[in-house]
mmCIF file with all atom_site columns, C-alpha atoms in Angstrom:
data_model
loop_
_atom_site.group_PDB
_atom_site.id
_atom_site.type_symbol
_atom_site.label_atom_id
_atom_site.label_alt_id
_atom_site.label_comp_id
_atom_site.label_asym_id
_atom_site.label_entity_id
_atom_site.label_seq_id
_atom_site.pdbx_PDB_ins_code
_atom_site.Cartn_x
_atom_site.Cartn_y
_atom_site.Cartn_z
_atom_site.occupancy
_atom_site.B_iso_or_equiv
_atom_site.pdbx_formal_charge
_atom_site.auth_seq_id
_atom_site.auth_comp_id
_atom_site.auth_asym_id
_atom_site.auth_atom_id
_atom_site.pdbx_PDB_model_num
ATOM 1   C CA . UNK P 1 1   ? 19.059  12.784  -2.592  1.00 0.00 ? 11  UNK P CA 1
ATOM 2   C CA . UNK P 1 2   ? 16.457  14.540  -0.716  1.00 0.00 ? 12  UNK P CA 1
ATOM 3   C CA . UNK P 1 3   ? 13.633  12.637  1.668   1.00 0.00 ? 13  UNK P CA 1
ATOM 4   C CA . UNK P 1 4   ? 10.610  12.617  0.358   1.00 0.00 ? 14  UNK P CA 1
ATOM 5   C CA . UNK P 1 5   ? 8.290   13.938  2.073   1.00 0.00 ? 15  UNK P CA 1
ATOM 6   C CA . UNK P 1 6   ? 5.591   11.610  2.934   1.00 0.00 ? 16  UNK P CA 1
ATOM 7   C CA . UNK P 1 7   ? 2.052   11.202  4.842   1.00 0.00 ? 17  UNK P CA 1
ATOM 8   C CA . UNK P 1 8   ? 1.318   8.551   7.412   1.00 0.00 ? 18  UNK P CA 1
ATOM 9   C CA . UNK P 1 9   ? -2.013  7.659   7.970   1.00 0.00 ? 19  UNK P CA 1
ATOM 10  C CA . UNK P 1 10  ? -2.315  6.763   12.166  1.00 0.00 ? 20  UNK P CA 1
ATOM 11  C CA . UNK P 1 11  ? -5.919  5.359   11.926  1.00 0.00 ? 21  UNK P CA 1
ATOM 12  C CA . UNK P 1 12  ? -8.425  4.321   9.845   1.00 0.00 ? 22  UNK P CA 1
ATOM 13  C CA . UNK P 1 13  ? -9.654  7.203   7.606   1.00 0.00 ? 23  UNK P CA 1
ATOM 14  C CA . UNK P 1 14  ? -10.965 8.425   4.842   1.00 0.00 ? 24  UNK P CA 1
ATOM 15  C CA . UNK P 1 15  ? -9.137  10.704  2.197   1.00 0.00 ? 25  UNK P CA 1
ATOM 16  C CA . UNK P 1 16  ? -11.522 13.045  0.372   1.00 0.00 ? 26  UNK P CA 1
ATOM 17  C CA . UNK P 1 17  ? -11.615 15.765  -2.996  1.00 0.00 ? 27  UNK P CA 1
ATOM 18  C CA . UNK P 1 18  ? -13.887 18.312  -0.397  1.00 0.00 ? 28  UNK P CA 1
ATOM 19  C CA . UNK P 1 19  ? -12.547 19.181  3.221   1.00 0.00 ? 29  UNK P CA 1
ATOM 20  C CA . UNK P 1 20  ? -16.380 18.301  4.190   1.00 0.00 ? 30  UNK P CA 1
ATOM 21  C CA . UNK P 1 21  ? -17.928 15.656  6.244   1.00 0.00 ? 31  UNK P CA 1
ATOM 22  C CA . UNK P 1 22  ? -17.131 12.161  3.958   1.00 0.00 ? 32  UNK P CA 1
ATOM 23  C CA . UNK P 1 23  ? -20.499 11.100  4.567   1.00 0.00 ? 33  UNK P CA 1
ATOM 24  C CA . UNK P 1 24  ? -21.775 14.099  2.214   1.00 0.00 ? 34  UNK P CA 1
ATOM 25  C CA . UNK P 1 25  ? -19.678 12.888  -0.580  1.00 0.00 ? 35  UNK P CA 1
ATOM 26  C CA . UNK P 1 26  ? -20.420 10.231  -3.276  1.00 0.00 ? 36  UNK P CA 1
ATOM 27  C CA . UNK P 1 27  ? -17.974 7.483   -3.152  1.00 0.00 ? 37  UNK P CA 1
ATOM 28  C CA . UNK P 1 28  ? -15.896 8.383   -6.298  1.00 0.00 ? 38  UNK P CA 1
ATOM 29  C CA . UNK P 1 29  ? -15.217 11.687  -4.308  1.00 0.00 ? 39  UNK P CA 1
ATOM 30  C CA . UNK P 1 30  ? -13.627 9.702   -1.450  1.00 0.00 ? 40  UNK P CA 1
ATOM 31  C CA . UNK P 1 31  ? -11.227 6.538   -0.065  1.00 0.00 ? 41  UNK P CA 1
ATOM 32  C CA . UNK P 1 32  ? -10.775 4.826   2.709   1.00 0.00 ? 42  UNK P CA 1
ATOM 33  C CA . UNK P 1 33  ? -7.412  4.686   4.058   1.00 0.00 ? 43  UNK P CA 1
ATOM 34  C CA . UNK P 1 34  ? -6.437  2.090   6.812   1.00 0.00 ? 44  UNK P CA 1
ATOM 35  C CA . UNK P 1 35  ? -3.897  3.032   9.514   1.00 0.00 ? 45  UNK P CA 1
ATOM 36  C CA . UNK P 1 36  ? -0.427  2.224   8.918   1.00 0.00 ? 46  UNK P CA 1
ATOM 37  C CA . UNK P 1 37  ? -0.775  2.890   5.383   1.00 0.00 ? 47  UNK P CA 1
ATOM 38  C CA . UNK P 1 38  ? 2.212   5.834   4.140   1.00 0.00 ? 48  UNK P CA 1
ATOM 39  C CA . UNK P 1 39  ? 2.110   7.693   1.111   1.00 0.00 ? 49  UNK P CA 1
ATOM 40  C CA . UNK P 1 40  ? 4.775   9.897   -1.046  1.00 0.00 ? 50  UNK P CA 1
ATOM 41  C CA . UNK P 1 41  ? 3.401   12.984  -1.949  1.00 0.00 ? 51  UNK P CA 1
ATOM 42  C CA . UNK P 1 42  ? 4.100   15.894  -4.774  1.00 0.00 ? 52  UNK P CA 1
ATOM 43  C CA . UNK P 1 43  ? 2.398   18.302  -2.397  1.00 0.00 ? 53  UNK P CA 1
ATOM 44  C CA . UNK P 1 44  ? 1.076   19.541  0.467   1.00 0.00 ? 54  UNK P CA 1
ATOM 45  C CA . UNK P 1 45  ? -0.589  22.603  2.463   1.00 0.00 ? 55  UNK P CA 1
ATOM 46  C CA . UNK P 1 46  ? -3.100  23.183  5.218   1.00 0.00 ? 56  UNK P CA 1
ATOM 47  C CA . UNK P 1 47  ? -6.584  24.231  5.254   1.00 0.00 ? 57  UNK P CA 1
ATOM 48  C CA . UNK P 1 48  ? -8.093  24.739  8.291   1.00 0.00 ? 58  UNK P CA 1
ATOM 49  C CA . UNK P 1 49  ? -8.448  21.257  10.801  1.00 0.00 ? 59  UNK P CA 1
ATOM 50  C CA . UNK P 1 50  ? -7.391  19.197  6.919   1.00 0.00 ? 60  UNK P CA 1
ATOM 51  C CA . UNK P 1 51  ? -3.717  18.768  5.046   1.00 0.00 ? 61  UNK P CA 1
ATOM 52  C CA . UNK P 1 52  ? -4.313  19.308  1.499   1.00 0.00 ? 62  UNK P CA 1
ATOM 53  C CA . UNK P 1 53  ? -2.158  17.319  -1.113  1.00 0.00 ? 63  UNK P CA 1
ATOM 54  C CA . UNK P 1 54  ? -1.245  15.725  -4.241  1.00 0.00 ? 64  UNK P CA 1
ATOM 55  C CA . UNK P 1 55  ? 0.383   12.558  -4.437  1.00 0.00 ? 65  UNK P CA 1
ATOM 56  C CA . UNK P 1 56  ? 3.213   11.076  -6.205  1.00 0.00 ? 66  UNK P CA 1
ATOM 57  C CA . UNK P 1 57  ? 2.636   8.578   -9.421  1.00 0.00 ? 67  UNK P CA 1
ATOM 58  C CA . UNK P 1 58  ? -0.611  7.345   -7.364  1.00 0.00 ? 68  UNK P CA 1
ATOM 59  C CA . UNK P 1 59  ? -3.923  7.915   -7.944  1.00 0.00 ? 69  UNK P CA 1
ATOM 60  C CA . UNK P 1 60  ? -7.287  6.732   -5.787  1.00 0.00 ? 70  UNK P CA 1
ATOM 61  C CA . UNK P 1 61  ? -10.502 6.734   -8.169  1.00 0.00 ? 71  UNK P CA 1
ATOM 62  C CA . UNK P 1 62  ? -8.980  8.815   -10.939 1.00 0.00 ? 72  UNK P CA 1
ATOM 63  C CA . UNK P 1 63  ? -7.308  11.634  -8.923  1.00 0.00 ? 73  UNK P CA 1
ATOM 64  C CA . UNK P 1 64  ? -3.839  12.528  -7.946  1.00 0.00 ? 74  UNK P CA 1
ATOM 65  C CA . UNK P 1 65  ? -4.222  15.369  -6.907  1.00 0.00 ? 75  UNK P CA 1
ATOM 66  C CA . UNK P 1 66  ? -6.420  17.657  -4.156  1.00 0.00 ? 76  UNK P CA 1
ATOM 67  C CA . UNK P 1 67  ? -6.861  15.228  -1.664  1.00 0.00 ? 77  UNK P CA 1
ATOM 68  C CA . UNK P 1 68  ? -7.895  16.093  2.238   1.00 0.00 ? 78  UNK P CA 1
ATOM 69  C CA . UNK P 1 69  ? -7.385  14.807  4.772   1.00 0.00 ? 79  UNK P CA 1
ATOM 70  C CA . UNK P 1 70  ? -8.011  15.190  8.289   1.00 0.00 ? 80  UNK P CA 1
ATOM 71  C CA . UNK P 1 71  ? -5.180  16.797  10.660  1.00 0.00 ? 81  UNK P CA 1
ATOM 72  C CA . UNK P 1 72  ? -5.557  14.743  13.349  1.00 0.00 ? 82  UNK P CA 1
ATOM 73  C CA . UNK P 1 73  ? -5.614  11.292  11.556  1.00 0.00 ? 83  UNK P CA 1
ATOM 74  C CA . UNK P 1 74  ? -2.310  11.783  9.857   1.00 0.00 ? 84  UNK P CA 1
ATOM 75  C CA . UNK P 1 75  ? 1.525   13.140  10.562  1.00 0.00 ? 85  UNK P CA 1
ATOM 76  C CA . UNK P 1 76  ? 3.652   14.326  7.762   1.00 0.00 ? 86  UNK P CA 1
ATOM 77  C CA . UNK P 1 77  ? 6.966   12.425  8.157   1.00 0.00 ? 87  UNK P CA 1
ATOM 78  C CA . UNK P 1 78  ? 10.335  13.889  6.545   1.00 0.00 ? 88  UNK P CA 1
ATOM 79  C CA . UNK P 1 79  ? 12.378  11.387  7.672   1.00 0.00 ? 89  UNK P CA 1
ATOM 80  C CA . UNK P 1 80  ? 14.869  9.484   5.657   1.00 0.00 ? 90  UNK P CA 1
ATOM 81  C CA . UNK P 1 81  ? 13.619  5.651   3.353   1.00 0.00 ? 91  UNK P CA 1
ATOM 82  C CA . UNK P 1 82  ? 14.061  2.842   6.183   1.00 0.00 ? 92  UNK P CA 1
ATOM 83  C CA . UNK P 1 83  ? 15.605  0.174   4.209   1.00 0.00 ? 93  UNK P CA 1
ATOM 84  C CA . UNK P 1 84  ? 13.985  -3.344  4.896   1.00 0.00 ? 94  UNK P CA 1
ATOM 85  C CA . UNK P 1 85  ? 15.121  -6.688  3.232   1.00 0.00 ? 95  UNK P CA 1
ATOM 86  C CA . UNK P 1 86  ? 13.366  -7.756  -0.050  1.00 0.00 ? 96  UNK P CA 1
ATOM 87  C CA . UNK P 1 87  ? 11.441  -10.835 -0.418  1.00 0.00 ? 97  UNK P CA 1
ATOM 88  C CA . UNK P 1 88  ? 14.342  -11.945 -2.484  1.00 0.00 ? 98  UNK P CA 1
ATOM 89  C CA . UNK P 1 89  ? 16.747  -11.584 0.555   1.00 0.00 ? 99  UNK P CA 1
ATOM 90  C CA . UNK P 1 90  ? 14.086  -13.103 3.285   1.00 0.00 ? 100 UNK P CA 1
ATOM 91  C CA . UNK P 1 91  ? 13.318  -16.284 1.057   1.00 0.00 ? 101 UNK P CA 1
ATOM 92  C CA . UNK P 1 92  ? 15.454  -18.609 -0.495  1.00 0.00 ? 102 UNK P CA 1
ATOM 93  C CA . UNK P 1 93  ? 15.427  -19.158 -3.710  1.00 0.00 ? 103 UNK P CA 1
ATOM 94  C CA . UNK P 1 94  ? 13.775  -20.580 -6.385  1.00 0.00 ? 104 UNK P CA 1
ATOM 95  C CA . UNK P 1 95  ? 11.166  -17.770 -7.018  1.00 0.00 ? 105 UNK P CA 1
ATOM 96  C CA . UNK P 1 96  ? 9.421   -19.126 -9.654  1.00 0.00 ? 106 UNK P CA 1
ATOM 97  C CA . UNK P 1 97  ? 7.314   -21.521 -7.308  1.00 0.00 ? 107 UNK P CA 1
ATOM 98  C CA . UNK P 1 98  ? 7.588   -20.514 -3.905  1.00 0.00 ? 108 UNK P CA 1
ATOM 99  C CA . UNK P 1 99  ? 5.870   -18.481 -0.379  1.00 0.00 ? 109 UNK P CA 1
ATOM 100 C CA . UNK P 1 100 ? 6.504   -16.164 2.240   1.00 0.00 ? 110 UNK P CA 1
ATOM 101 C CA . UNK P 1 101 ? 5.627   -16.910 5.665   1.00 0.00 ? 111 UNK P CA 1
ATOM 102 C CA . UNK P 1 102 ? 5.547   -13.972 7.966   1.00 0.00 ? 112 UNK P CA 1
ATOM 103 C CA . UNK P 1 103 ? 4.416   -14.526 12.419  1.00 0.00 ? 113 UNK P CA 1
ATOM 104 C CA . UNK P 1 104 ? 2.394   -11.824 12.691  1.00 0.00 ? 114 UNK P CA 1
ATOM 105 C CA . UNK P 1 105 ? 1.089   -10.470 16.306  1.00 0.00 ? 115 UNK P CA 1
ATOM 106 C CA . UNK P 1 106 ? -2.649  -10.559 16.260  1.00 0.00 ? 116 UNK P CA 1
ATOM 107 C CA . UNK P 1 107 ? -3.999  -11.734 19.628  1.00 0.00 ? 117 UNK P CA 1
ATOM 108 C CA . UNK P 1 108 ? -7.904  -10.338 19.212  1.00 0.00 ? 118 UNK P CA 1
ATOM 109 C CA . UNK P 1 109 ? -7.571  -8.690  16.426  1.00 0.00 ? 119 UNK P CA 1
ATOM 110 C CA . UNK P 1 110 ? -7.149  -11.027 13.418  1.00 0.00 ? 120 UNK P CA 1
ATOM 111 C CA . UNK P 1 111 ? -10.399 -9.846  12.089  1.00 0.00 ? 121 UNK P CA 1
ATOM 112 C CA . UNK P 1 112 ? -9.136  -6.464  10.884  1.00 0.00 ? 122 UNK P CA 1
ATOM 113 C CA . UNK P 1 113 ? -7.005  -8.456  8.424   1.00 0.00 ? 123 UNK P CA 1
ATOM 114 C CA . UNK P 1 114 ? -4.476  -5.700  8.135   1.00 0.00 ? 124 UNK P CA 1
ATOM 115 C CA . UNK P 1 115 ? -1.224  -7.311  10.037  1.00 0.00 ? 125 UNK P CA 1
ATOM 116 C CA . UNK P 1 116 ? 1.384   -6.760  7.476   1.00 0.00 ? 126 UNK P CA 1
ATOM 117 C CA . UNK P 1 117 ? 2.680   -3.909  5.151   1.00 0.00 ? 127 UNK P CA 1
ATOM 118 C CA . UNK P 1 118 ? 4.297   -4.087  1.628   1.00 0.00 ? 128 UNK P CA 1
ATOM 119 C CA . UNK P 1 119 ? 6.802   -1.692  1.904   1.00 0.00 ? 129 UNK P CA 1
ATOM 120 C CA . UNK P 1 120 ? 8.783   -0.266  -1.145  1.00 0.00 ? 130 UNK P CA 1
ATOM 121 C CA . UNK P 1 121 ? 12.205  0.399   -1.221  1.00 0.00 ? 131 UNK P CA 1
ATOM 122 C CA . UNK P 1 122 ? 12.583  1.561   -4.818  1.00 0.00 ? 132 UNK P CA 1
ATOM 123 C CA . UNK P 1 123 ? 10.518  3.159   -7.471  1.00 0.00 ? 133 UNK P CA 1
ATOM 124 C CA . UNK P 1 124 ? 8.481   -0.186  -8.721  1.00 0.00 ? 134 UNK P CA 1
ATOM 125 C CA . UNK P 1 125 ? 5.566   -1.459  -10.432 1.00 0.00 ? 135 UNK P CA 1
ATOM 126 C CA . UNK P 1 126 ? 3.214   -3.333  -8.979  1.00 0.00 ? 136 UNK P CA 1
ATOM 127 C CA . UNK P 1 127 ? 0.712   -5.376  -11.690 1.00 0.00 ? 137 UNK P CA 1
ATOM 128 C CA . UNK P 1 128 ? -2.037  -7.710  -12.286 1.00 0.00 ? 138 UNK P CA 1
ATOM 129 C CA . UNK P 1 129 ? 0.012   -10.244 -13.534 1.00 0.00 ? 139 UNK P CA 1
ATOM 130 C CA . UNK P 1 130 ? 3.480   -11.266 -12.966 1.00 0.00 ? 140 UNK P CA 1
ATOM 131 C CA . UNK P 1 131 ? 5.428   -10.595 -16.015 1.00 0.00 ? 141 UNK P CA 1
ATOM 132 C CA . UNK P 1 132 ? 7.015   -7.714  -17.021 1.00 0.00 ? 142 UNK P CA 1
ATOM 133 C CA . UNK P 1 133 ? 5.376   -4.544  -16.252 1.00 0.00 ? 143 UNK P CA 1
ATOM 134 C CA . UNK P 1 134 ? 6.452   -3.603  -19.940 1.00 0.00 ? 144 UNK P CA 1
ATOM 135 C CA . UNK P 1 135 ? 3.867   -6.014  -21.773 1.00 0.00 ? 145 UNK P CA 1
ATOM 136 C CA . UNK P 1 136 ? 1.216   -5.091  -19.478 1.00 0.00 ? 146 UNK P CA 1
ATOM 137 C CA . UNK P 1 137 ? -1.641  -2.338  -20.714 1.00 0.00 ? 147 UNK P CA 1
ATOM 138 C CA . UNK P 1 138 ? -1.386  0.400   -18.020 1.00 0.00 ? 148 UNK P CA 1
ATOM 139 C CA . UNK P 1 139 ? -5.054  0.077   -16.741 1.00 0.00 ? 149 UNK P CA 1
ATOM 140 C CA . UNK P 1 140 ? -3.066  -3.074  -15.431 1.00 0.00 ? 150 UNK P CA 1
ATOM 141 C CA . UNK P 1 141 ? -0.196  -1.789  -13.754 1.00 0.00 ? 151 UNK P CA 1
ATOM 142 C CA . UNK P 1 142 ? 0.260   1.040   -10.671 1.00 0.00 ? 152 UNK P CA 1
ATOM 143 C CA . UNK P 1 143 ? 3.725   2.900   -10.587 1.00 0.00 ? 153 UNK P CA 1
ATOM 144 C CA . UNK P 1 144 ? 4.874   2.862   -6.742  1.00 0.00 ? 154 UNK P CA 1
ATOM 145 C CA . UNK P 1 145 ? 7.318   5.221   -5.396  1.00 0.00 ? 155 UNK P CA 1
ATOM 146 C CA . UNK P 1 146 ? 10.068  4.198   -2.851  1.00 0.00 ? 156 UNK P CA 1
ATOM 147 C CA . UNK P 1 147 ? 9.015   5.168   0.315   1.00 0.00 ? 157 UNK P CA 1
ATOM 148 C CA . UNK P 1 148 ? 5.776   3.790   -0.008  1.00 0.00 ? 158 UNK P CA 1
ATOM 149 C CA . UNK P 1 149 ? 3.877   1.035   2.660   1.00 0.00 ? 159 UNK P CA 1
ATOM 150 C CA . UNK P 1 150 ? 0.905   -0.649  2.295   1.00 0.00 ? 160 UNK P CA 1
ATOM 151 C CA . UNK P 1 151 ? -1.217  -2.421  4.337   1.00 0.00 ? 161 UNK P CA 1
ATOM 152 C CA . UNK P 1 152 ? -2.289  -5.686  2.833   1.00 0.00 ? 162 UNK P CA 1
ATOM 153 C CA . UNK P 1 153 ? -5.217  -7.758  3.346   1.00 0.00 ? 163 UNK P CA 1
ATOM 154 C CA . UNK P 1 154 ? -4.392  -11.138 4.957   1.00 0.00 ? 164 UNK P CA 1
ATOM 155 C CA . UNK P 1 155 ? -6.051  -14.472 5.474   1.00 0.00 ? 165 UNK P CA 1
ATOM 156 C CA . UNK P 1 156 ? -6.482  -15.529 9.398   1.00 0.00 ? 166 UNK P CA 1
ATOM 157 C CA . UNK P 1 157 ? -3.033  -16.589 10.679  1.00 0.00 ? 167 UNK P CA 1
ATOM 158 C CA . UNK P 1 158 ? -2.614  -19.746 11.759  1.00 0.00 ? 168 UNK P CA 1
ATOM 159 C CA . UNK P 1 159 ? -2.191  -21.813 14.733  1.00 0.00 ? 169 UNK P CA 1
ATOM 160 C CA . UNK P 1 160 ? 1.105   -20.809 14.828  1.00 0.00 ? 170 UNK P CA 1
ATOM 161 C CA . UNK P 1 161 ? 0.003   -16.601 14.270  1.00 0.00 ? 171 UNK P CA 1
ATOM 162 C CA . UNK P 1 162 ? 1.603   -17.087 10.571  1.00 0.00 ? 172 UNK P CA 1
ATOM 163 C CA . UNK P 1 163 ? 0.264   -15.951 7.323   1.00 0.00 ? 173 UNK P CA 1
ATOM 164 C CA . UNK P 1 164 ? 1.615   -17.421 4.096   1.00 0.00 ? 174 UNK P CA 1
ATOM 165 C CA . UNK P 1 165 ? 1.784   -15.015 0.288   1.00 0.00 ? 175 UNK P CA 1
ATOM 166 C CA . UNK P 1 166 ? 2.049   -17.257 -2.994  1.00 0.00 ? 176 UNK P CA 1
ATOM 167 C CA . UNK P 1 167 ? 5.200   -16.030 -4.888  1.00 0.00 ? 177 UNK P CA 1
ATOM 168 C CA . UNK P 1 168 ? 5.059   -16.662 -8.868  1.00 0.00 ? 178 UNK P CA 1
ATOM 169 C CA . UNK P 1 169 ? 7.885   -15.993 -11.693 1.00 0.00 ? 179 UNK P CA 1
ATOM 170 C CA . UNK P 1 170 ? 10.001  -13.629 -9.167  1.00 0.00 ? 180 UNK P CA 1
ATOM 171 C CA . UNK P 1 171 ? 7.042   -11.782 -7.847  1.00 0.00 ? 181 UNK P CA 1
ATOM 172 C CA . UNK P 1 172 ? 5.036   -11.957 -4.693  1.00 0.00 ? 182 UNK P CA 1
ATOM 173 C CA . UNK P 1 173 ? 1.041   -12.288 -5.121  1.00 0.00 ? 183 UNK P CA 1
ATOM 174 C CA . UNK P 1 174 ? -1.035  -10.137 -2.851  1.00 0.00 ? 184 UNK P CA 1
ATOM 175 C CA . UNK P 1 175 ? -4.394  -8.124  -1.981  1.00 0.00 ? 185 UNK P CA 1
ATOM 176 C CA . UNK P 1 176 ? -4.449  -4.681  -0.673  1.00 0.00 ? 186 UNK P CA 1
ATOM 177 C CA . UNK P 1 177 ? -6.899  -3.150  2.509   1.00 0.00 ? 187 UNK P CA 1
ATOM 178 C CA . UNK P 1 178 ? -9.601  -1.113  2.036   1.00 0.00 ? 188 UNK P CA 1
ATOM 179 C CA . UNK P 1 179 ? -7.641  0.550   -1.228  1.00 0.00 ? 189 UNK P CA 1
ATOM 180 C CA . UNK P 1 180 ? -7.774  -0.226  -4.865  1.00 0.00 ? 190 UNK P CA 1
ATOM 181 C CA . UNK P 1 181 ? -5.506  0.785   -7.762  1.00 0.00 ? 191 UNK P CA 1
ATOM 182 C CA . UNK P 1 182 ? -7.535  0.949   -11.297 1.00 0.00 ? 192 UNK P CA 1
ATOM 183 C CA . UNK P 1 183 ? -10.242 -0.694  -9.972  1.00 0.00 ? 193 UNK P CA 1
ATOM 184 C CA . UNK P 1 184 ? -7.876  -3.526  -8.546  1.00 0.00 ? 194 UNK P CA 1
ATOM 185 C CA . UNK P 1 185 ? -7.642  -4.631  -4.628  1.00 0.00 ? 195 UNK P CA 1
ATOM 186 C CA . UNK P 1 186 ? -6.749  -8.141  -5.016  1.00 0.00 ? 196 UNK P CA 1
ATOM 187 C CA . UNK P 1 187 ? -4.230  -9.945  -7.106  1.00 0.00 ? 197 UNK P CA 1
ATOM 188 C CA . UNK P 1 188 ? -1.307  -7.823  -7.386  1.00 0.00 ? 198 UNK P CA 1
ATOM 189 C CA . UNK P 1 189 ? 1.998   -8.671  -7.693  1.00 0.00 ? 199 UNK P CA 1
ATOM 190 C CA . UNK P 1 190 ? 5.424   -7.196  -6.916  1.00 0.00 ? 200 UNK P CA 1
ATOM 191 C CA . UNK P 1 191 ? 8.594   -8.001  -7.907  1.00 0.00 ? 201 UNK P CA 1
ATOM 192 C CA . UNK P 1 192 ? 10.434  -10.068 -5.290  1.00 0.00 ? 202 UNK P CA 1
ATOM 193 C CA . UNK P 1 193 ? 13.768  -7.439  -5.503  1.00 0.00 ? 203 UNK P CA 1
ATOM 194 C CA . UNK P 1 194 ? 11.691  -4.419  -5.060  1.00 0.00 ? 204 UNK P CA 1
ATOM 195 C CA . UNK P 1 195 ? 9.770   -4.427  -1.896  1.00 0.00 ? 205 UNK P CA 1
ATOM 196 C CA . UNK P 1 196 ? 9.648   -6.090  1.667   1.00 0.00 ? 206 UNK P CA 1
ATOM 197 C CA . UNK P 1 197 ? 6.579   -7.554  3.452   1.00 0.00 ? 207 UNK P CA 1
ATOM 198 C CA . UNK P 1 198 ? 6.765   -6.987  7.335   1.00 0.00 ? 208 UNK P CA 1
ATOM 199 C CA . UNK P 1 199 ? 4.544   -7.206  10.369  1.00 0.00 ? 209 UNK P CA 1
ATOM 200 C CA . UNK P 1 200 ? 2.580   -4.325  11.347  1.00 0.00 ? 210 UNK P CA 1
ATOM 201 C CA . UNK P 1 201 ? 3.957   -3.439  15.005  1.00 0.00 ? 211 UNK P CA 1
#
C-alpha cells in the first residue's frame, strides 16, 4: 500500500476556494484550520506562495475540492500512517459506560483548548450519534480516512493537567476546533476500535 499523501497544517490558518486575502472572502468561501490538524488529500499542486488541493472523502462547507492554502502555513508529509493505540486498547473495558482521561501539557496555554488530537488509524466514520453509522442519514455522518488527526476542543484540564471524554455504546464522544463537518463541531462520536486520542506535543 502506498502513503498517502497528506497536508499538515503548522499554525493556525485559514483554508480558502480563492488564493486571495481570506478577509475578502465570505465565510462559506473559507475555514479555519488550527495547527496540528493533518489532512489526506486526492490532490495537490502549487500556485504561486499557495498549495492547491482536493481532499479525500472530506468536505469543509460543501467543497472537496480547490482548496488553498498558504505555503508557508503547511508541509506536505509523505511519510508512512504512525500507528497509535485505540481507545479500545488505552481503556479497559466496559465501553458502553465509560471515559478517557488523557494529562495533557498546557502550562499558559489552556485557553486555546486545542491539547489533544483524534487521530485515525483506519478508514472510519465519525457520527452524531453512537450507533451504527449504517442507520444514520448521511447529513449525520463524516467518512474519515486513515491518516487523518484532528484537533479537538477540550474543557480546562484539571488540577492534575487532565481532561476527561465521555465514551457511550463503544464510541468516544467529542467536539472538534475551529472545524465543522455538515454543520456539526460538537457531539461527534467515534468508534472506540478506530481511532486514538493523544496529547498534542
Amino acid at each position: 500500500m502506498t502513503n498517502p499523501v497528506r497536508i499538515f497544517f503548522t499554525r493556525n490558518t485559514v483554508i480558502k476556494q480563492k488564493p486571495i486575502q481570506s478577509s475578502q472572502l465570505p465565510s462559506y468561501l473559507k475555514q479555519n484550520i488550527p495547527a496540528g490538524t493533518l489532512l489526506v488529500l486526492q490532490s495537490y499542486g502549487i500556485e504561486g506562495d499557495h498549495i492547491k488541493f482536493s481532499l479525500k472523502d472530506l468536505e469543509f462547507k460543501g467543497y472537496r475540492s480547490n482548496w488553498y492554502a498558504y505555503e508557508p502555513h503547511i508541509a506536505i508529509i509523505k511519510e508512512p500512517l504512525r500507528y497509535v493505540k485505540t481507545v479500545s486498547e488505552t481503556v479497559p473495558a466496559p465501553y458502553d459506560n465509560n471515559s478517557l482521561t488523557l494529562t495533557v501539557s498546557w502550562g499558559n496555554i489552556w485557553y486555546q483548548q486545542g491539547l489533544v488530537k483524534l487521530i485515525t488509524n483506519r478508514d472510519t466514520v465519525i457520527k452524531q450519534k453512537p450507533i451504527d453509522s449504517r442507520w444514520l442519514d448521511e447529513s449525520f455522518k463524516q467518512d474519515i480516512p486513515a491518516g487523518t488527526e484532528l484537533v479537538m476542543l477540550t474543557n480546562k484540564p484539571d488540577f492534575y493537567n487532565r481532561v476527561t471524554f465521555p465514551i457511550e455504546d463503544w464510541h468516544v464522544k467529542f467536539a472538534l476546533k475551529d472545524i465543522e463537518f455538515k454543520g456539526f463541531g460538537w457531539n461527534w462520536y467515534a468508534y472506540v476500535e478506530h481511532v486514538g486520542i493523544l496529547p498534542i506535543t
